[in-house]
Coordinates of C-alpha atoms in Angstrom, one line a residue:
M1 CA 35.8 0.1 -71.1
S2 CA 34.3 1.2 -67.7
Y3 CA 30.5 1.1 -67.1
K4 CA 30.5 4.9 -66.9
K5 CA 32.3 5.3 -70.3
K6 CA 29.9 2.8 -71.9
F7 CA 27.0 5.3 -71.2
L8 CA 28.8 8.0 -73.3
Y9 CA 28.3 5.9 -76.5
R10 CA 24.5 5.3 -75.9
P11 CA 22.1 7.1 -78.2
F12 CA 19.5 7.9 -75.5
Y13 CA 20.5 11.5 -75.4
G14 CA 18.4 12.4 -78.3
E15 CA 15.6 10.0 -77.3
L16 CA 15.3 10.8 -73.5
P17 CA 15.8 14.0 -71.5
L18 CA 18.9 12.5 -69.7
K19 CA 22.4 13.6 -69.5
Q20 CA 25.5 12.9 -67.4
A21 CA 25.2 14.7 -64.1
T22 CA 27.8 17.1 -62.7
P23 CA 29.8 15.3 -60.0
K24 CA 28.8 16.4 -56.5
I25 CA 32.3 16.7 -55.0
G26 CA 32.6 16.8 -51.3
F27 CA 29.0 15.5 -50.8
K28 CA 28.3 14.3 -47.2
L29 CA 25.2 12.5 -46.1
D30 CA 23.4 12.9 -42.8
F31 CA 21.5 10.0 -41.3
E32 CA 20.1 8.8 -38.0
F33 CA 19.8 5.4 -36.3
V34 CA 16.2 4.5 -35.4
T35 CA 16.1 4.0 -31.6
N36 CA 13.3 3.9 -29.0
E37 CA 13.8 7.6 -28.5
N38 CA 12.9 8.6 -32.0
Y39 CA 10.9 5.6 -33.1
D40 CA 7.5 7.3 -32.7
I41 CA 8.7 10.4 -34.6
V42 CA 9.9 8.3 -37.5
I43 CA 6.6 6.5 -37.6
Q44 CA 4.8 9.8 -37.6
E45 CA 7.0 11.1 -40.5
L46 CA 6.2 8.0 -42.5
S47 CA 2.5 8.5 -41.9
N48 CA 2.5 12.2 -42.9
I49 CA 4.4 12.0 -46.2
N50 CA 3.0 11.1 -49.6
D51 CA 6.3 11.3 -51.4
P52 CA 8.2 8.2 -52.6
V53 CA 10.4 6.3 -50.1
S54 CA 13.3 4.0 -50.7
L55 CA 14.7 1.0 -48.9
D56 CA 18.0 -1.1 -48.9
T57 CA 19.2 -4.0 -46.8
E58 CA 22.7 -5.1 -45.7
T59 CA 23.2 -8.8 -45.0
T60 CA 26.0 -11.1 -44.0
G61 CA 26.1 -12.6 -47.5
L62 CA 24.2 -13.2 -50.7
E63 CA 23.0 -16.8 -50.2
F64 CA 19.5 -16.8 -48.8
S65 CA 19.7 -20.1 -47.0
W66 CA 22.3 -18.9 -44.4
L67 CA 22.5 -15.1 -44.5
D68 CA 21.5 -12.8 -41.6
L69 CA 19.9 -9.4 -41.9
V70 CA 22.3 -6.9 -40.4
C71 CA 20.5 -3.6 -41.0
V72 CA 17.8 -1.9 -43.0
S73 CA 18.1 1.7 -44.3
F74 CA 15.4 3.9 -45.8
S75 CA 15.1 7.4 -47.1
I76 CA 12.0 9.6 -47.0
K77 CA 11.4 12.8 -48.8
I78 CA 9.9 15.2 -46.2
N79 CA 9.5 18.0 -48.7
F80 CA 10.9 19.1 -52.0
N81 CA 14.3 20.0 -50.6
Q82 CA 14.6 17.8 -47.6
I83 CA 15.3 14.0 -47.4
K84 CA 15.7 12.2 -44.2
N85 CA 17.8 9.0 -44.0
Y86 CA 17.4 6.4 -41.3
V87 CA 19.0 3.1 -40.4
F88 CA 17.9 0.4 -37.9
I89 CA 20.1 -2.4 -36.8
C90 CA 18.8 -6.0 -36.8
K91 CA 22.0 -7.9 -35.9
H92 CA 25.5 -6.7 -34.9
N93 CA 28.1 -8.0 -32.4
N94 CA 29.1 -4.5 -31.2
Y95 CA 25.6 -2.8 -31.1
E96 CA 22.7 -3.4 -28.7
I97 CA 19.6 -4.2 -30.7
V98 CA 17.1 -1.7 -29.3
L99 CA 14.1 -2.3 -31.6
T100 CA 11.9 -5.4 -31.1
L101 CA 10.9 -7.6 -34.1
E102 CA 7.4 -6.1 -33.9
Q103 CA 8.8 -2.5 -34.1
Q104 CA 11.0 -3.5 -37.1
Q105 CA 8.0 -5.0 -38.8
N106 CA 5.9 -1.9 -38.1
L107 CA 8.5 0.3 -39.7
I108 CA 8.7 -1.9 -42.8
N109 CA 4.9 -2.0 -43.1
N110 CA 4.7 1.8 -42.9
I111 CA 7.4 2.1 -45.6
F112 CA 5.8 -0.4 -47.9
S113 CA 2.4 1.2 -47.6
H114 CA 3.6 4.1 -49.8
K115 CA 2.6 4.2 -53.4
D116 CA 6.2 4.3 -54.8
V117 CA 8.7 2.3 -52.8
F118 CA 12.1 2.3 -54.6
L119 CA 14.5 -0.6 -54.3
F120 CA 17.6 -1.5 -56.3
N121 CA 17.5 -5.2 -57.2
S122 CA 14.1 -5.6 -55.6
F123 CA 14.2 -9.4 -55.8
Y124 CA 17.0 -9.5 -53.3
D125 CA 15.9 -6.9 -50.8
L126 CA 12.2 -8.1 -50.8
R127 CA 13.2 -11.7 -50.3
V128 CA 15.4 -10.8 -47.4
I129 CA 12.6 -8.8 -45.8
K130 CA 10.1 -11.5 -46.4
S131 CA 12.3 -14.3 -44.9
Q132 CA 14.1 -12.4 -42.1
L133 CA 11.3 -10.2 -40.8
K134 CA 8.5 -12.6 -41.6
L135 CA 6.4 -10.1 -43.6
D136 CA 3.9 -10.7 -46.3
I137 CA 5.2 -8.6 -49.2
F138 CA 2.1 -9.5 -51.3
K139 CA 0.1 -7.1 -49.2
Y140 CA 1.9 -4.3 -51.0
H141 CA 1.9 -5.8 -54.5
G142 CA 2.3 -3.1 -57.1
N143 CA 3.9 -0.5 -54.7
F144 CA 7.5 -1.6 -55.5
V145 CA 9.6 0.1 -58.1
D146 CA 12.9 -1.4 -59.0
A147 CA 15.3 1.4 -59.8
Q148 CA 17.6 -1.1 -61.5
K149 CA 14.9 -1.7 -64.1
L150 CA 14.6 2.0 -64.7
V151 CA 18.3 2.2 -65.4
F152 CA 18.0 -0.7 -67.7
L153 CA 15.3 1.1 -69.6
A154 CA 17.6 4.1 -70.0
D155 CA 20.3 1.7 -71.3
T156 CA 19.1 -1.7 -72.4
N157 CA 22.6 -2.8 -73.3
V158 CA 23.4 -3.1 -69.6
S159 CA 21.5 -6.1 -68.3
F160 CA 22.3 -5.8 -64.6
P161 CA 23.3 -2.2 -63.8
A162 CA 25.2 -1.4 -60.6
L163 CA 23.7 1.0 -58.1
K164 CA 26.8 3.2 -57.4
T165 CA 27.9 3.6 -61.0
S166 CA 24.3 4.4 -62.1
A167 CA 23.8 7.0 -59.3
E168 CA 27.2 8.5 -60.1
F169 CA 26.4 8.9 -63.8
F170 CA 22.8 10.1 -63.5
N171 CA 22.9 12.0 -60.2
G172 CA 26.5 12.8 -59.7
Y173 CA 26.8 11.2 -56.2
P174 CA 30.3 9.8 -55.5
A175 CA 30.4 6.1 -54.7
V176 CA 30.8 4.9 -51.1
T177 CA 32.4 1.5 -50.7
F178 CA 32.6 -1.1 -47.9
D179 CA 35.3 -3.8 -47.9
F180 CA 33.2 -6.9 -47.4
N181 CA 36.0 -9.2 -48.3
N182 CA 38.3 -8.2 -45.5
I183 CA 35.8 -6.8 -42.9
D184 CA 33.3 -9.0 -41.0
I185 CA 30.1 -6.9 -41.3
L186 CA 29.0 -8.0 -37.8
E187 CA 32.2 -6.7 -36.3
S188 CA 32.4 -3.5 -38.4
D189 CA 32.3 0.1 -37.1
I190 CA 28.7 0.9 -36.6
Q191 CA 28.9 4.4 -37.9
T192 CA 30.8 3.3 -41.1
L193 CA 28.2 0.6 -41.7
G194 CA 25.3 3.0 -41.0
Y195 CA 26.7 5.6 -43.4
Y196 CA 27.3 3.0 -46.2
S197 CA 23.8 1.6 -45.8
A198 CA 22.1 5.0 -45.6
H199 CA 24.0 6.2 -48.7
D200 CA 22.6 3.2 -50.7
A201 CA 19.0 4.0 -49.7
F202 CA 19.5 7.7 -50.5
I203 CA 21.0 7.3 -54.0
T204 CA 18.3 4.7 -54.7
L205 CA 15.6 7.3 -53.9
E206 CA 17.4 10.0 -55.9
L207 CA 17.9 7.7 -58.9
G208 CA 14.3 6.5 -58.8
T209 CA 12.7 9.9 -58.5
L210 CA 14.8 11.1 -61.4
L211 CA 14.1 8.2 -63.8
L212 CA 10.5 7.1 -62.9
P213 CA 8.6 10.0 -64.4
I214 CA 10.8 9.9 -67.6
M215 CA 10.3 6.2 -68.0
Q216 CA 6.6 6.4 -67.3
K217 CA 6.3 8.9 -70.0
Y218 CA 8.2 7.0 -72.7
Y219 CA 7.6 3.3 -71.6
P220 CA 4.3 3.3 -69.5
F221 CA 3.4 -0.3 -70.2
I222 CA 6.9 -1.7 -69.4
V223 CA 7.1 0.3 -66.1
A224 CA 3.6 -0.8 -65.1
L225 CA 4.3 -4.5 -66.0
D226 CA 7.6 -4.5 -64.0
R227 CA 5.8 -3.3 -60.9
K228 CA 3.1 -6.0 -61.3
I229 CA 5.5 -9.0 -61.8
I230 CA 8.0 -8.4 -58.9
C231 CA 6.0 -10.2 -56.2
P232 CA 4.7 -13.1 -58.4
L233 CA 8.2 -13.9 -59.6
I234 CA 9.6 -13.9 -56.0
H235 CA 6.7 -16.2 -55.1
F236 CA 7.5 -18.5 -58.0
E237 CA 11.2 -18.6 -57.2
D238 CA 10.6 -19.4 -53.5
E239 CA 8.3 -22.3 -54.4
K240 CA 9.8 -25.7 -53.4
L241 CA 9.2 -28.2 -56.3
S242 CA 9.2 -31.9 -55.6
L243 CA 11.3 -34.2 -57.7
D244 CA 10.6 -37.8 -58.7
R245 CA 13.8 -39.6 -57.7
D246 CA 12.6 -42.9 -59.3
Y247 CA 11.9 -41.3 -62.6
L248 CA 15.3 -39.5 -62.5
E249 CA 17.0 -42.9 -62.0
I250 CA 15.0 -44.3 -65.0
I251 CA 16.2 -41.5 -67.2
R252 CA 19.7 -41.8 -66.0
E253 CA 19.8 -45.6 -66.7
E254 CA 18.3 -45.0 -70.2
A255 CA 20.7 -42.2 -71.0
V256 CA 23.7 -44.2 -69.7
Q257 CA 22.8 -47.3 -71.5
I258 CA 22.2 -45.6 -74.9
S259 CA 25.3 -43.4 -74.5
E260 CA 27.5 -46.4 -73.7
E261 CA 26.3 -48.3 -76.7
I262 CA 27.0 -45.3 -78.9
K263 CA 30.4 -44.7 -77.2
E264 CA 31.6 -48.2 -78.1
T265 CA 30.9 -47.6 -81.7
I266 CA 32.5 -44.1 -81.7
W267 CA 35.8 -45.2 -80.2
K268 CA 36.3 -47.6 -83.0
Y269 CA 36.5 -44.7 -85.4
F270 CA 38.0 -41.9 -83.2
G271 CA 40.0 -41.8 -80.0
N272 CA 38.0 -38.9 -78.5
M273 CA 34.9 -36.7 -78.8
S274 CA 36.4 -33.2 -78.4
V275 CA 34.6 -31.6 -81.4
S276 CA 31.6 -29.4 -80.4
I277 CA 28.1 -30.3 -81.2
K278 CA 27.6 -27.2 -83.4
V279 CA 30.5 -28.2 -85.6
L280 CA 29.3 -31.8 -85.9
E281 CA 25.7 -30.8 -86.8
K282 CA 27.0 -29.2 -90.0
M283 CA 28.4 -32.6 -91.0
V284 CA 25.5 -34.8 -90.3
D285 CA 25.7 -36.5 -93.7
I286 CA 28.5 -38.7 -92.3
P287 CA 26.6 -41.5 -90.4
I288 CA 29.0 -41.9 -87.5
L289 CA 28.8 -38.2 -86.7
K290 CA 25.0 -38.6 -85.9
D291 CA 26.0 -41.0 -83.2
I292 CA 28.6 -38.6 -81.8
I293 CA 26.0 -35.8 -81.7
Q294 CA 23.5 -38.0 -79.9
Y295 CA 26.2 -39.2 -77.5
K296 CA 27.3 -35.6 -76.6
K297 CA 23.7 -34.6 -76.0
L298 CA 23.1 -37.6 -73.7
V299 CA 26.3 -36.8 -71.7
K300 CA 25.1 -33.2 -71.3
L301 CA 21.7 -34.4 -70.1
I302 CA 23.4 -36.5 -67.4
S303 CA 26.1 -34.1 -66.3
S304 CA 24.2 -30.8 -66.5
Y305 CA 20.7 -31.8 -65.4
I306 CA 20.2 -35.3 -64.0
N307 CA 23.3 -35.3 -61.7
P308 CA 22.6 -31.8 -60.2
L309 CA 19.0 -32.7 -59.5
T310 CA 20.0 -36.0 -57.9
F311 CA 22.6 -34.1 -55.9
R312 CA 20.0 -31.9 -54.4
L313 CA 17.9 -34.9 -53.4
D314 CA 20.9 -36.6 -51.9
H315 CA 21.5 -33.6 -49.7
L316 CA 17.8 -33.3 -48.7
L317 CA 17.6 -29.8 -50.4
P318 CA 14.4 -28.5 -52.0
A319 CA 14.3 -27.8 -55.8
R320 CA 14.0 -24.1 -56.2
F321 CA 14.7 -22.6 -59.6
H322 CA 15.7 -19.0 -60.3
Y323 CA 14.2 -17.2 -63.2
I324 CA 17.3 -15.2 -64.2
E325 CA 20.5 -17.2 -63.7
T326 CA 22.9 -14.3 -63.2
R327 CA 20.9 -12.6 -60.5
V328 CA 21.4 -15.1 -57.6
P329 CA 24.2 -17.3 -56.3
T330 CA 23.6 -21.1 -56.4
Y331 CA 26.3 -22.0 -54.0
R332 CA 26.9 -21.8 -50.3
L333 CA 30.1 -21.0 -48.4
A334 CA 31.8 -23.9 -46.7
A335 CA 31.8 -23.9 -42.9
G336 CA 34.4 -21.6 -41.4
S337 CA 35.4 -20.0 -44.7
S338 CA 35.5 -16.2 -44.8
G339 CA 37.4 -13.3 -46.3
K340 CA 39.5 -13.9 -49.4
K341 CA 39.7 -17.7 -48.7
K342 CA 36.0 -18.3 -49.2
K343 CA 35.3 -21.8 -50.3
K344 CA 32.1 -22.1 -52.4
E345 CA 30.1 -25.4 -52.3
K346 CA 28.3 -25.5 -55.7
N347 CA 24.6 -26.4 -56.0
L348 CA 24.1 -26.4 -52.2
G349 CA 22.6 -23.0 -52.0
Y350 CA 19.0 -21.7 -51.7
F351 CA 18.5 -22.2 -55.5
C352 CA 19.4 -25.2 -57.7
D353 CA 22.3 -24.6 -60.1
L354 CA 19.9 -24.6 -62.9
N355 CA 17.8 -22.0 -64.7
I356 CA 14.2 -23.1 -65.0
Q357 CA 14.2 -21.8 -68.6
S358 CA 17.1 -24.0 -69.6
F359 CA 15.3 -27.3 -68.8
P360 CA 15.8 -29.3 -72.0
K361 CA 12.8 -30.0 -74.1
P362 CA 11.8 -33.7 -74.6
Y363 CA 12.6 -35.5 -77.8
I364 CA 10.0 -34.3 -80.4
I365 CA 7.8 -36.8 -82.3
N366 CA 5.5 -35.8 -85.1
R367 CA 1.8 -36.7 -85.0
E368 CA -0.9 -36.1 -87.6
M369 CA -4.2 -34.7 -86.5
D370 CA -7.3 -32.7 -87.4
F371 CA -8.3 -29.8 -85.3
D372 CA -11.7 -28.3 -84.6
F373 CA -11.2 -24.5 -84.1
N374 CA -14.6 -24.1 -82.6
T375 CA -14.2 -26.6 -79.8
F376 CA -10.4 -26.6 -79.7
I377 CA -10.4 -30.4 -79.7
P378 CA -7.7 -32.2 -81.6
T379 CA -8.3 -35.6 -83.2
F380 CA -5.1 -37.6 -83.8
R381 CA -5.2 -39.9 -86.9
E382 CA -3.3 -41.0 -89.9
N383 CA -3.4 -38.6 -92.8
G384 CA -4.7 -35.8 -90.6
K385 CA -4.7 -32.3 -91.9
Y386 CA -2.1 -31.0 -89.6
L387 CA 1.4 -32.3 -88.6
V388 CA 2.2 -31.4 -85.0
E389 CA 5.1 -31.9 -82.8
S390 CA 4.7 -33.3 -79.3
G391 CA 7.1 -34.5 -76.6
S392 CA 8.1 -38.1 -76.4
P393 CA 7.9 -39.8 -73.0
K394 CA 11.4 -41.2 -73.6
L395 CA 14.2 -39.3 -71.7
N396 CA 11.7 -36.5 -70.8
L397 CA 13.5 -34.7 -67.9
R398 CA 10.5 -32.4 -67.3
K399 CA 8.4 -35.4 -66.1
C400 CA 10.6 -35.6 -63.0
L401 CA 9.0 -32.4 -61.7
I402 CA 6.0 -33.4 -59.5
A403 CA 3.1 -31.0 -59.5
P404 CA 1.7 -30.0 -56.1
E405 CA -1.3 -31.9 -54.8
D406 CA -4.5 -31.2 -56.7
Y407 CA -2.5 -29.5 -59.5
T408 CA -1.2 -30.7 -62.8
W409 CA 1.5 -29.4 -65.1
V410 CA 0.2 -27.9 -68.4
S411 CA 2.4 -27.1 -71.3
V412 CA 0.8 -24.5 -73.6
D413 CA 2.2 -23.3 -76.9
Y414 CA 0.7 -20.6 -79.1
V415 CA 0.5 -21.9 -82.6
A416 CA 2.7 -20.1 -85.1
Q417 CA 3.0 -17.1 -82.7
E418 CA 6.1 -15.5 -84.2
L419 CA 4.9 -16.0 -87.7
K420 CA 1.6 -14.4 -86.9
V421 CA 3.4 -11.4 -85.4
A422 CA 5.5 -11.1 -88.5
A423 CA 2.4 -11.3 -90.7
F424 CA 0.7 -8.6 -88.6
Y425 CA 3.6 -6.2 -89.0
S426 CA 4.6 -6.9 -92.6
K427 CA 1.1 -7.6 -94.1
E428 CA 2.6 -10.3 -96.3
P429 CA -0.5 -11.4 -98.4
L430 CA 0.4 -15.1 -98.5
W431 CA 0.8 -15.2 -94.7
M432 CA -2.2 -12.9 -93.9
N433 CA -4.6 -15.0 -96.0
S434 CA -3.4 -18.3 -94.5
F435 CA -4.0 -17.1 -91.0
R436 CA -7.3 -15.3 -91.8
N437 CA -8.7 -18.5 -93.4
K438 CA -7.3 -20.7 -90.7
E439 CA -5.2 -22.6 -93.2
D440 CA -1.8 -24.3 -92.8
L441 CA 0.8 -21.6 -93.5
H442 CA 3.6 -24.0 -94.1
A443 CA 1.6 -26.0 -96.6
N444 CA 0.5 -22.9 -98.5
V445 CA 4.1 -21.7 -98.7
A446 CA 5.2 -25.1 -100.0
K447 CA 2.5 -25.0 -102.7
E448 CA 3.6 -21.5 -103.6
L449 CA 7.3 -22.5 -103.9
W450 CA 6.9 -25.9 -105.7
G451 CA 3.4 -25.8 -107.1
I452 CA 0.1 -27.4 -105.8
E453 CA 0.6 -30.4 -108.1
N454 CA 4.0 -31.3 -106.5
Y455 CA 3.0 -30.7 -102.9
N456 CA 3.8 -33.4 -100.3
K457 CA 4.5 -33.4 -96.5
N458 CA 8.2 -33.5 -97.1
L459 CA 8.0 -30.2 -99.0
R460 CA 5.8 -28.8 -96.2
K461 CA 8.6 -29.6 -93.7
K462 CA 11.1 -27.8 -95.9
A463 CA 8.8 -24.8 -96.1
K464 CA 8.4 -24.7 -92.4
I465 CA 12.2 -24.7 -91.8
A466 CA 12.6 -21.9 -94.4
N467 CA 9.8 -19.8 -92.9
F468 CA 11.5 -19.7 -89.5
S469 CA 15.1 -19.6 -90.8
L470 CA 14.7 -16.9 -93.4
L471 CA 12.4 -14.8 -91.3
Y472 CA 15.4 -14.0 -89.0
L473 CA 17.7 -13.1 -91.9
G474 CA 19.0 -16.5 -92.6
T475 CA 20.5 -17.1 -96.1
Y476 CA 21.0 -20.0 -98.5
K477 CA 23.9 -21.1 -96.1
T478 CA 21.3 -21.4 -93.3
L479 CA 19.2 -23.6 -95.6
M480 CA 22.2 -25.7 -96.5
E481 CA 22.8 -26.4 -92.8
K482 CA 19.2 -26.9 -91.7
L483 CA 18.0 -28.9 -94.6
N484 CA 21.3 -30.7 -95.4
I485 CA 21.2 -29.7 -99.0
S486 CA 23.9 -28.5 -101.5
E487 CA 24.7 -25.0 -102.4
E488 CA 23.4 -25.5 -105.9
E489 CA 20.0 -26.4 -104.4
A490 CA 20.0 -23.8 -101.6
I491 CA 20.7 -20.7 -103.7
P492 CA 17.7 -21.0 -106.1
F493 CA 15.6 -22.0 -103.0
E494 CA 16.3 -18.8 -101.3
K495 CA 15.8 -16.8 -104.5
R496 CA 12.4 -18.3 -105.1
Y497 CA 11.4 -17.7 -101.5
R498 CA 12.3 -14.0 -101.8
E499 CA 10.3 -13.7 -105.0
T500 CA 7.2 -15.2 -103.3
H501 CA 7.5 -13.0 -100.2
P502 CA 8.3 -9.5 -101.5
T503 CA 6.2 -7.7 -98.8
L504 CA 7.8 -9.6 -96.0
Y505 CA 11.3 -8.8 -97.2
A506 CA 10.5 -5.1 -97.8
W507 CA 9.3 -4.9 -94.2
K508 CA 12.4 -6.5 -92.9
D509 CA 14.6 -4.1 -94.9
K510 CA 12.7 -1.2 -93.4
I511 CA 13.2 -2.4 -89.9
I512 CA 17.0 -2.8 -90.5
S513 CA 17.1 0.7 -92.1
V514 CA 15.5 2.2 -89.1
G515 CA 17.8 0.4 -86.7
R516 CA 20.9 1.6 -88.6
K517 CA 19.7 5.2 -88.8
Q518 CA 18.4 5.6 -85.2
G519 CA 20.8 3.2 -83.5
Y520 CA 17.8 1.4 -81.8
V521 CA 14.5 -0.2 -82.6
I522 CA 11.4 -0.1 -80.5
N523 CA 9.0 -3.0 -79.9
F524 CA 5.2 -3.0 -79.8
F525 CA 5.2 -2.1 -76.1
G526 CA 7.6 0.8 -76.5
L527 CA 10.7 -1.0 -75.2
P528 CA 13.9 0.0 -77.0
R529 CA 16.7 -2.3 -78.1
R530 CA 19.8 -0.2 -78.6
I531 CA 22.2 -1.5 -81.3
G532 CA 24.1 1.6 -82.3
T533 CA 27.3 0.5 -80.7
Y534 CA 27.4 -2.6 -82.9
Y535 CA 26.9 -0.5 -86.1
R536 CA 29.6 2.0 -85.0
S537 CA 32.1 -0.9 -84.4
M538 CA 32.6 -1.2 -88.2
Q539 CA 33.0 -5.0 -87.8
K540 CA 31.1 -7.0 -90.2
G541 CA 30.1 -9.7 -87.7
L542 CA 28.7 -7.2 -85.2
I543 CA 26.9 -5.3 -87.9
N544 CA 25.2 -8.5 -89.1
F545 CA 24.3 -9.3 -85.5
A546 CA 22.7 -5.8 -85.2
D547 CA 20.7 -6.4 -88.3
R548 CA 19.4 -9.7 -87.0
T549 CA 18.7 -8.2 -83.6
S550 CA 16.6 -5.5 -85.1
V551 CA 14.2 -8.0 -86.7
N552 CA 14.3 -10.5 -83.8
T553 CA 13.5 -7.7 -81.3
V554 CA 10.4 -6.5 -83.1
I555 CA 9.0 -10.0 -83.5
Q556 CA 10.1 -12.0 -80.5
S557 CA 9.6 -9.4 -77.8
V558 CA 5.9 -9.3 -78.6
G559 CA 5.3 -13.0 -78.1
G560 CA 4.9 -14.6 -74.7

């Protein structure tokens, strides 16, 4: 199904004043190159207008460590009916560069000084401007509006919308293409390149001016938040983190040693380890399978994390981590490769081939403690009131990241955040009273399930697993898997849990009912999660997924 056709099945028609635009057949765009002759006029136009502007960049590639900025295009709304489109060339083999770096910087500073500066995929364009034109984008923090995010708000089932298909759908403008695979952009026809670039800036402006007032009306907090986090996220992603090579080697040696010991035992029973971890974890009652699971996790730790980080160190490359994996390339092109025969050298690009959010957590160890809620000081001791989880120093990959001088890494976790959100929404008495009285929720649930006289820490652990598993529409089968118990034990367990949490289950049923009726649910901040397509699929698996997504969205999208 094409991107355009996907829109036809979205339920935003009744929710937002949006519809598919009538195609503008035969549309032709006018644009000008900025030269020394019209430079002052353009600067004056930028100074005189208060309307939004837009900007787009064209580069020799997508990988920031070697790309060159070829041209910048921008569109400005002179009045209600007139838009002017400009392009200035920064590098081209067949065009004399007439603007100095200072003039180019002055143009960008005038553009960025406007209140609403539309970009499409702002992380890319702003990083290019920052690195190639040596400008401080933080001076204009809060002025940038990512039109891609506005399209996402209109259809949250499309994570990374494309500019041309979005403008074609919402504005009716036909797509203009440029064959980057077969044409060297530095050798391209300058008029063709200028038209292509100006068209992108123009449709970004049209798309942004159409969607921004609508999204500000329906999702004011989300729009404001998106504007605030663009520059800080770019700053975070550009930060060069130091790696502790010695500690990486220690982890590698530990992981290899343990895995080799386990491997020797495994090969006596089997000839291979081709079964997935998820399948094996359902069969943990067989002793040898625990060894296989641990072995596979160690192999993944070495191959997916330790080796890529060591590889970066070996090639004297900094450790930069991207926040969203699919947004940026993590490779570089081999020397001399071009066109369709491009050879990609993995993990040699501007960013590491790792998502910072995917860094594995350390092995968890349980510690008992008391906690003073007035001073927020924990006291670890045997038979403490609370059982908490903390990271073990053994095989802790996160310790290889060295904090900058005079700084230290801090790991902060909000206690029972998701459970408190669910309690706030559902008003489940057992949970509300536990949190209000600063009591241990899992202990209280265990006492409610098995009686105060039977309570012990093992039952608390079972209650904790049940609280998280059943909150997100788990069933007795989930309990069988998580607690490694029989069906005969899991079924009455789930039934008793339902009986002791009637308000919580009634709230979840209501959320699911709303999602099925509307085709979407809305979180605390007004952000929709559209699930109507899954319900209309008439497939049991997708319908169950939509039910779980309804509850997950309302709870998890509130927490940090």
